[in-house]
Short mmCIF file of C-alpha atoms in Angstrom, two decimals:
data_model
loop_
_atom_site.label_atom_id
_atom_site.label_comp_id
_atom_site.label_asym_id
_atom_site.label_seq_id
_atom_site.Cartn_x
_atom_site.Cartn_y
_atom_site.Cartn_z
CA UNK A 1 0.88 -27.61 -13.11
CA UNK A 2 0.13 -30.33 -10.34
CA UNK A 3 -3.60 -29.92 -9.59
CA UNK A 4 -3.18 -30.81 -6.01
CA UNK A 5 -0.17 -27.90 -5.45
CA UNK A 6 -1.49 -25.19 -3.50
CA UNK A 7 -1.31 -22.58 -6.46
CA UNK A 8 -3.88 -24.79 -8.79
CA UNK A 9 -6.47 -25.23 -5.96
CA UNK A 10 -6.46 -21.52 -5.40
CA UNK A 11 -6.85 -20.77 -8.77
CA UNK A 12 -10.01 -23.33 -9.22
CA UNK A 13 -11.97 -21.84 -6.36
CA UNK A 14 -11.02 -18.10 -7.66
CA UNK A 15 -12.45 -19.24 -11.18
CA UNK A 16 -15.67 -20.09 -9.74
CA UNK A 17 -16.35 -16.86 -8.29
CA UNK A 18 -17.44 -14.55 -11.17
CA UNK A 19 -17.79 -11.26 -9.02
CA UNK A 20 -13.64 -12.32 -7.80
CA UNK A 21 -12.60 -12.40 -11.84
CA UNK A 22 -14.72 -9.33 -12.70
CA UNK A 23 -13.03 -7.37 -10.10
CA UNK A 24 -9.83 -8.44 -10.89
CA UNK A 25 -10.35 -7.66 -14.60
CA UNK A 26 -11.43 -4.09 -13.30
CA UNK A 27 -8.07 -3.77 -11.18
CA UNK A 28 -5.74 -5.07 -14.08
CA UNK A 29 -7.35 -2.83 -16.66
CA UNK A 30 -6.92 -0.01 -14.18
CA UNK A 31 -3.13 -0.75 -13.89
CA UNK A 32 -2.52 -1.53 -17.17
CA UNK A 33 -4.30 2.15 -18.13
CA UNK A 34 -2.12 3.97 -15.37
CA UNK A 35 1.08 2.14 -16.89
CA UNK A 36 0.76 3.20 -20.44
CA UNK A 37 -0.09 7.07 -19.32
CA UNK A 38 2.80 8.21 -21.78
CA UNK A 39 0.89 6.73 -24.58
CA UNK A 40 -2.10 8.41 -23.84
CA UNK A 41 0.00 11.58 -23.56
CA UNK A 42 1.54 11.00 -26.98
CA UNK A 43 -1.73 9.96 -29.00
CA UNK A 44 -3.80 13.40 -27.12
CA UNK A 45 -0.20 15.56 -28.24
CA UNK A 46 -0.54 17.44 -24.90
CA UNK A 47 1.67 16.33 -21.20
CA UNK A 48 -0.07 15.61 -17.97
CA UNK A 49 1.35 19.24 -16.11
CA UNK A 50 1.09 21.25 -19.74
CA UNK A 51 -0.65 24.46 -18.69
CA UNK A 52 -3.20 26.41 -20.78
CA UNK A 53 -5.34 29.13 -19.38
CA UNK A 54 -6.98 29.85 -22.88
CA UNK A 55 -8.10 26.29 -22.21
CA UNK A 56 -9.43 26.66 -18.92
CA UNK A 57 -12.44 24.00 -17.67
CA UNK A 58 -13.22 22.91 -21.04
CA UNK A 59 -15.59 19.90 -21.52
CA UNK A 60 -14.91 16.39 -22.91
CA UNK A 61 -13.54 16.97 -26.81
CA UNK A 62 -11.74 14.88 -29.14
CA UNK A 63 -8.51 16.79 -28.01
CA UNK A 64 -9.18 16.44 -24.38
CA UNK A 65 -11.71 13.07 -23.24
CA UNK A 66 -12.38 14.33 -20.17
CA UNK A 67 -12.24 18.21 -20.21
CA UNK A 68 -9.49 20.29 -18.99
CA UNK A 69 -9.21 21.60 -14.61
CA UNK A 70 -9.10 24.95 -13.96
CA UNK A 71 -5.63 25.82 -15.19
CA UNK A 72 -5.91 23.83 -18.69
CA UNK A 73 -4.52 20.76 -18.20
CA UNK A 74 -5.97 17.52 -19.36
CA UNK A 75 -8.11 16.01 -16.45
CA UNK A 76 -7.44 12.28 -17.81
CA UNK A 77 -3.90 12.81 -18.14
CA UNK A 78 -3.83 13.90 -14.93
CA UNK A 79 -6.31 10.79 -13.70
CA UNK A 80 -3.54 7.98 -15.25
CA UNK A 81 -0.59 10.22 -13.55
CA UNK A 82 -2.24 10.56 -10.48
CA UNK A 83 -3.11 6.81 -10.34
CA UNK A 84 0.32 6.16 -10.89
CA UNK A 85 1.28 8.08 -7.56
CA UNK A 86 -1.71 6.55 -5.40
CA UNK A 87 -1.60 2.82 -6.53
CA UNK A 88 1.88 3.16 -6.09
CA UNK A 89 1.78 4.71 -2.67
CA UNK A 90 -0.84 2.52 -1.88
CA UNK A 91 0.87 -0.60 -2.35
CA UNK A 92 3.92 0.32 -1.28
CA UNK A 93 3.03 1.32 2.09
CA UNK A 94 0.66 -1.87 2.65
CA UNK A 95 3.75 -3.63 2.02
CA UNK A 96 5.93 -1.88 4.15
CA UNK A 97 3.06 -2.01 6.96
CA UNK A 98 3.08 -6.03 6.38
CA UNK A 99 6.82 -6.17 6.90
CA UNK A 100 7.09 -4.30 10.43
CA UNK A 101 3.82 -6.15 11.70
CA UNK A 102 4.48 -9.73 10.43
CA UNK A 103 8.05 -9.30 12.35
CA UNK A 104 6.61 -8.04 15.58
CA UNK A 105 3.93 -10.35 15.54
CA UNK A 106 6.41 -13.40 14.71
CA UNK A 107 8.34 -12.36 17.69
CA UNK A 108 5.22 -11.22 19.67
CA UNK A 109 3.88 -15.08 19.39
CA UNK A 110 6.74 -17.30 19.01
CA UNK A 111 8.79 -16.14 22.10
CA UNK A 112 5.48 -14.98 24.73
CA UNK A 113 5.90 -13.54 27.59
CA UNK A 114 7.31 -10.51 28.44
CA UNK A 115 8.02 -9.55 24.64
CA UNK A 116 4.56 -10.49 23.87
CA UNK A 117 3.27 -8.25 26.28
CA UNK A 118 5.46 -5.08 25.66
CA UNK A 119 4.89 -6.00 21.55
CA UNK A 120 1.04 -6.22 21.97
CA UNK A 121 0.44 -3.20 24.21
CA UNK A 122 2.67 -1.13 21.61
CA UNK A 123 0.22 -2.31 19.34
CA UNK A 124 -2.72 -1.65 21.69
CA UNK A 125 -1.32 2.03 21.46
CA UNK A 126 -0.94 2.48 18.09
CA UNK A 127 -4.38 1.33 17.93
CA UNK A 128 -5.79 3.52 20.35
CA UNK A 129 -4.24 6.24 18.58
CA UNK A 130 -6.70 8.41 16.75
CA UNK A 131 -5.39 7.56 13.17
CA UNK A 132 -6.36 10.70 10.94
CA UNK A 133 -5.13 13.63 13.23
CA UNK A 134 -2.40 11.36 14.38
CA UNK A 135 -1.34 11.52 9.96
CA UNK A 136 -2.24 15.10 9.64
CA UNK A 137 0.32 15.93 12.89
CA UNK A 138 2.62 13.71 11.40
CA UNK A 139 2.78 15.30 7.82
CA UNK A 140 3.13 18.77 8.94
CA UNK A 141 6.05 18.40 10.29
CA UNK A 142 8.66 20.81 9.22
CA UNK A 143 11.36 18.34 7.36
CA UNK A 144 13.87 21.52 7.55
CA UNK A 145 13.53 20.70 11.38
CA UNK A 146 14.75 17.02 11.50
CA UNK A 147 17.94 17.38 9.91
CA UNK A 148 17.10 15.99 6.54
CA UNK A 149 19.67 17.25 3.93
CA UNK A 150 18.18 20.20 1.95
CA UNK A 151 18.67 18.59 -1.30
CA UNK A 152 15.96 16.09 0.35
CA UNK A 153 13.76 18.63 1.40
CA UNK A 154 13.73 20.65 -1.25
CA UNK A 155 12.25 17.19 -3.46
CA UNK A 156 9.84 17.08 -5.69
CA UNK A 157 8.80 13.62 -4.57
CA UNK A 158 9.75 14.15 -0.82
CA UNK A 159 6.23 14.56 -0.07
CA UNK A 160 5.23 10.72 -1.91
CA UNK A 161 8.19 9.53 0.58
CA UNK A 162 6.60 11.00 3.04
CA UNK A 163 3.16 9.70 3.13
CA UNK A 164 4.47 6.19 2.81
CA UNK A 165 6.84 6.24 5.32
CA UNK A 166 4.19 7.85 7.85
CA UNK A 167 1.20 5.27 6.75
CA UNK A 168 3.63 2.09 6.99
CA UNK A 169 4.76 3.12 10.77
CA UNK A 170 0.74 3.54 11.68
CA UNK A 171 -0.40 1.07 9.60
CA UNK A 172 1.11 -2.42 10.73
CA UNK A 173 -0.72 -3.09 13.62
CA UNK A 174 -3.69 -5.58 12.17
CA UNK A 175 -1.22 -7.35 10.18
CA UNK A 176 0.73 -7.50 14.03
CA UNK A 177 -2.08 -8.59 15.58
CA UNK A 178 -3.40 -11.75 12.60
CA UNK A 179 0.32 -12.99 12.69
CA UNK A 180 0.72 -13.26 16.43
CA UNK A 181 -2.77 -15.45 16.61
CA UNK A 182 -1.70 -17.41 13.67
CA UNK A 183 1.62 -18.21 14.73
CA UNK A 184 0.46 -19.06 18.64
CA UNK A 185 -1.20 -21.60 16.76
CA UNK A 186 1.54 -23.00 14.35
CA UNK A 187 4.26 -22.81 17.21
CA UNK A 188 1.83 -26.23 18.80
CA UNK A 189 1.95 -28.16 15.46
CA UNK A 190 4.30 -31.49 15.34
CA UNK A 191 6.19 -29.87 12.52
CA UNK A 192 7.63 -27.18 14.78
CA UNK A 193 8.02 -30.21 17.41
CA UNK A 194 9.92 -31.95 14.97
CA UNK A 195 12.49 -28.98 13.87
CA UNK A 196 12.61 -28.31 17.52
CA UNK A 197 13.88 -32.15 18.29
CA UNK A 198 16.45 -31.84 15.66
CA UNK A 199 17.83 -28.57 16.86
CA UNK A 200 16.85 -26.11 14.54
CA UNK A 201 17.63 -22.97 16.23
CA UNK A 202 14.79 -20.18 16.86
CA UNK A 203 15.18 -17.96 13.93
CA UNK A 204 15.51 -20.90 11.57
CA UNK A 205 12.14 -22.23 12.79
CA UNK A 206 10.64 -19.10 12.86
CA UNK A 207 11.76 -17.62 8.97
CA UNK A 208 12.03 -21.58 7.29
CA UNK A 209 8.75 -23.14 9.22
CA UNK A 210 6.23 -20.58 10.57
CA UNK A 211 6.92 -17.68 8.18
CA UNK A 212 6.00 -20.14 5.05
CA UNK A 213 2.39 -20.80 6.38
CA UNK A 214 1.54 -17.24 7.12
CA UNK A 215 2.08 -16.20 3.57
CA UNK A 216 -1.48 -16.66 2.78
CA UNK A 217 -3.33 -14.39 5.46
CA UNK A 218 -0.40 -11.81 5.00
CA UNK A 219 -0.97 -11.09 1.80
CA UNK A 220 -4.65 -10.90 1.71
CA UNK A 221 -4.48 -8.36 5.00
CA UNK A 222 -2.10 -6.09 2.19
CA UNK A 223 -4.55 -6.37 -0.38
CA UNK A 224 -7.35 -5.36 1.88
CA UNK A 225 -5.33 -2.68 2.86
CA UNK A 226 -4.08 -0.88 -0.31
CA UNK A 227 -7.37 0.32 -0.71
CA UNK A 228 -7.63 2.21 2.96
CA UNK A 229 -3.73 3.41 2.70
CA UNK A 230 -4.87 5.10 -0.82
CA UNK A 231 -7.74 6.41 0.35
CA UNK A 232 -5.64 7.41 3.37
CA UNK A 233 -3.22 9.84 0.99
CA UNK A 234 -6.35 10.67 -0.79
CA UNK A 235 -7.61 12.20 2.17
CA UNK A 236 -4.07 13.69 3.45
CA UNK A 237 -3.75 15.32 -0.29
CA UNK A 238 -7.30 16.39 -0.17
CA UNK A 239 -6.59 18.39 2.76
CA UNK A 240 -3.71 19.55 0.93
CA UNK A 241 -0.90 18.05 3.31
CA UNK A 242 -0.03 14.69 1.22
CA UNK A 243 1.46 14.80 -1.95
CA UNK A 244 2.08 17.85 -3.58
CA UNK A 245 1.30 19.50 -6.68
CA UNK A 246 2.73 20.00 -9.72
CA UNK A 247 2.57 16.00 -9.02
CA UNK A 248 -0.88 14.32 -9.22
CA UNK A 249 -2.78 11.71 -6.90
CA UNK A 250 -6.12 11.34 -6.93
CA UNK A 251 -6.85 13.39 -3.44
CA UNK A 252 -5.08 16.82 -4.64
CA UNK A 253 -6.93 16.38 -8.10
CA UNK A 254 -10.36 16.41 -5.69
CA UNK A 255 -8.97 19.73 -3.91
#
């Protein structure tokens, strides 16, 4: 690897930071225990939705690690499942999110003016909006309602579909926001001068030249926000209006 690419300097100054690595050696063995849930499920002989009411709110055994919930079901089975469901939601919102703001705030910045203005106070609203009733309105609406085909409805995974298309379409707006500033700023360099003088057309300089340099603060606004989008559904599901049981995520296992 060249040591002076971008990729090997990063990877120096994240080696140096022993709190960074322990983290992300907490994170990976988190995902890599969530992944290989089935073979948890085969070495315990029991599945994650198997219901016993002889076995009702047992504690930690050899048969079941962590006890069983009221209904007999293996509680860490359940934890890998449901971390499955909110890791996934999580990250696929955030990345969602980062794809409708980094394309309003690319178009918010490079072209100003009046489109900056009507982008930015549509983000200004969003913001304003009070986030948590706002999600809880949002969910309970009636699907039957919108004209969503009953075979859609009537999903077991509707309600995981749900939650991620409701926190992506709330969510963008500080990923909107860090892309307008930083591309107001790249828009001035002698780069963009330069692909302007040879007649590189808008688009091109915008998705070739400016999109390139804002990889870096994109992805570390969606990796500050997959934690607050799970915790989002965690609450949602808590309150019994994100996703729905017999699937698990970490907020219906806390109802």
């Amino acid at each position: 690897m060249n040591r002076n690419s971008p990729l090997f300097l990063a990877l120096r100054r994240f080696r140096r930071h022993k709190l960074a690595i322990f983290s992300a050696g907490v994170l990976l063995t988190m995902i890599v225990l969530v992944i290989i849930a089935p073979l948890f499920e085969q070495l315990l002989g029991v599945g994650a939705n198997d219901v016993d009411l002889f076995k009702r709110m047992l504690p930690p055994s050899s048969e079941h690690p962590l006890g069983t919930d009221e209904l007999g079901r293996d509680v860490l089975l359940r934890l890998l499942y449901g971390g499955r469901i909110s890791l996934f939601a999580g990250l696929t919102a955030a990345v969602f999110a980062a794809t409708i703001g980094t394309v309003i705030g690319l178009f918010a910045g490079f072209f100003g003016g009046r489109l900056d203005a009507v982008l930015m106070r549509l983000t200004d609203s969003v913001i304003a909006l009070p986030l948590l009733p706002l999600l809880i309105v949002l969910v309970a609406i009636d699907l039957n309602k919108i004209g969503l085909p009953q075979g859609i409805v009537e999903s077991e995974s509707v309600s995981f579909y749900r939650i991620v298309f409701i926190v992506a379409i709330t969510g963008w707006t500080t990923v909107a926001r860090l892309v307008r500033g930083a591309t107001l700023s790249l828009k001035e360099r002698e780069f963009i001068m330069a692909a302007r003088g040879v007649g590189a057309s808008n688009l091109h300089i915008m998705f070739k030249h400016i999109l390139p340099n804002l990889l870096s603060p994109i992805i570390v606004a969606v990796t500050l926000s997959v934690g607050g989008v799970i915790l989002l559904e965690s609450v949602l599901s808590f309150l019994g209006l994100g996703i729905q049981p017999p699937m698990a995520s970490w907020g219906n296992m806390l109802t």
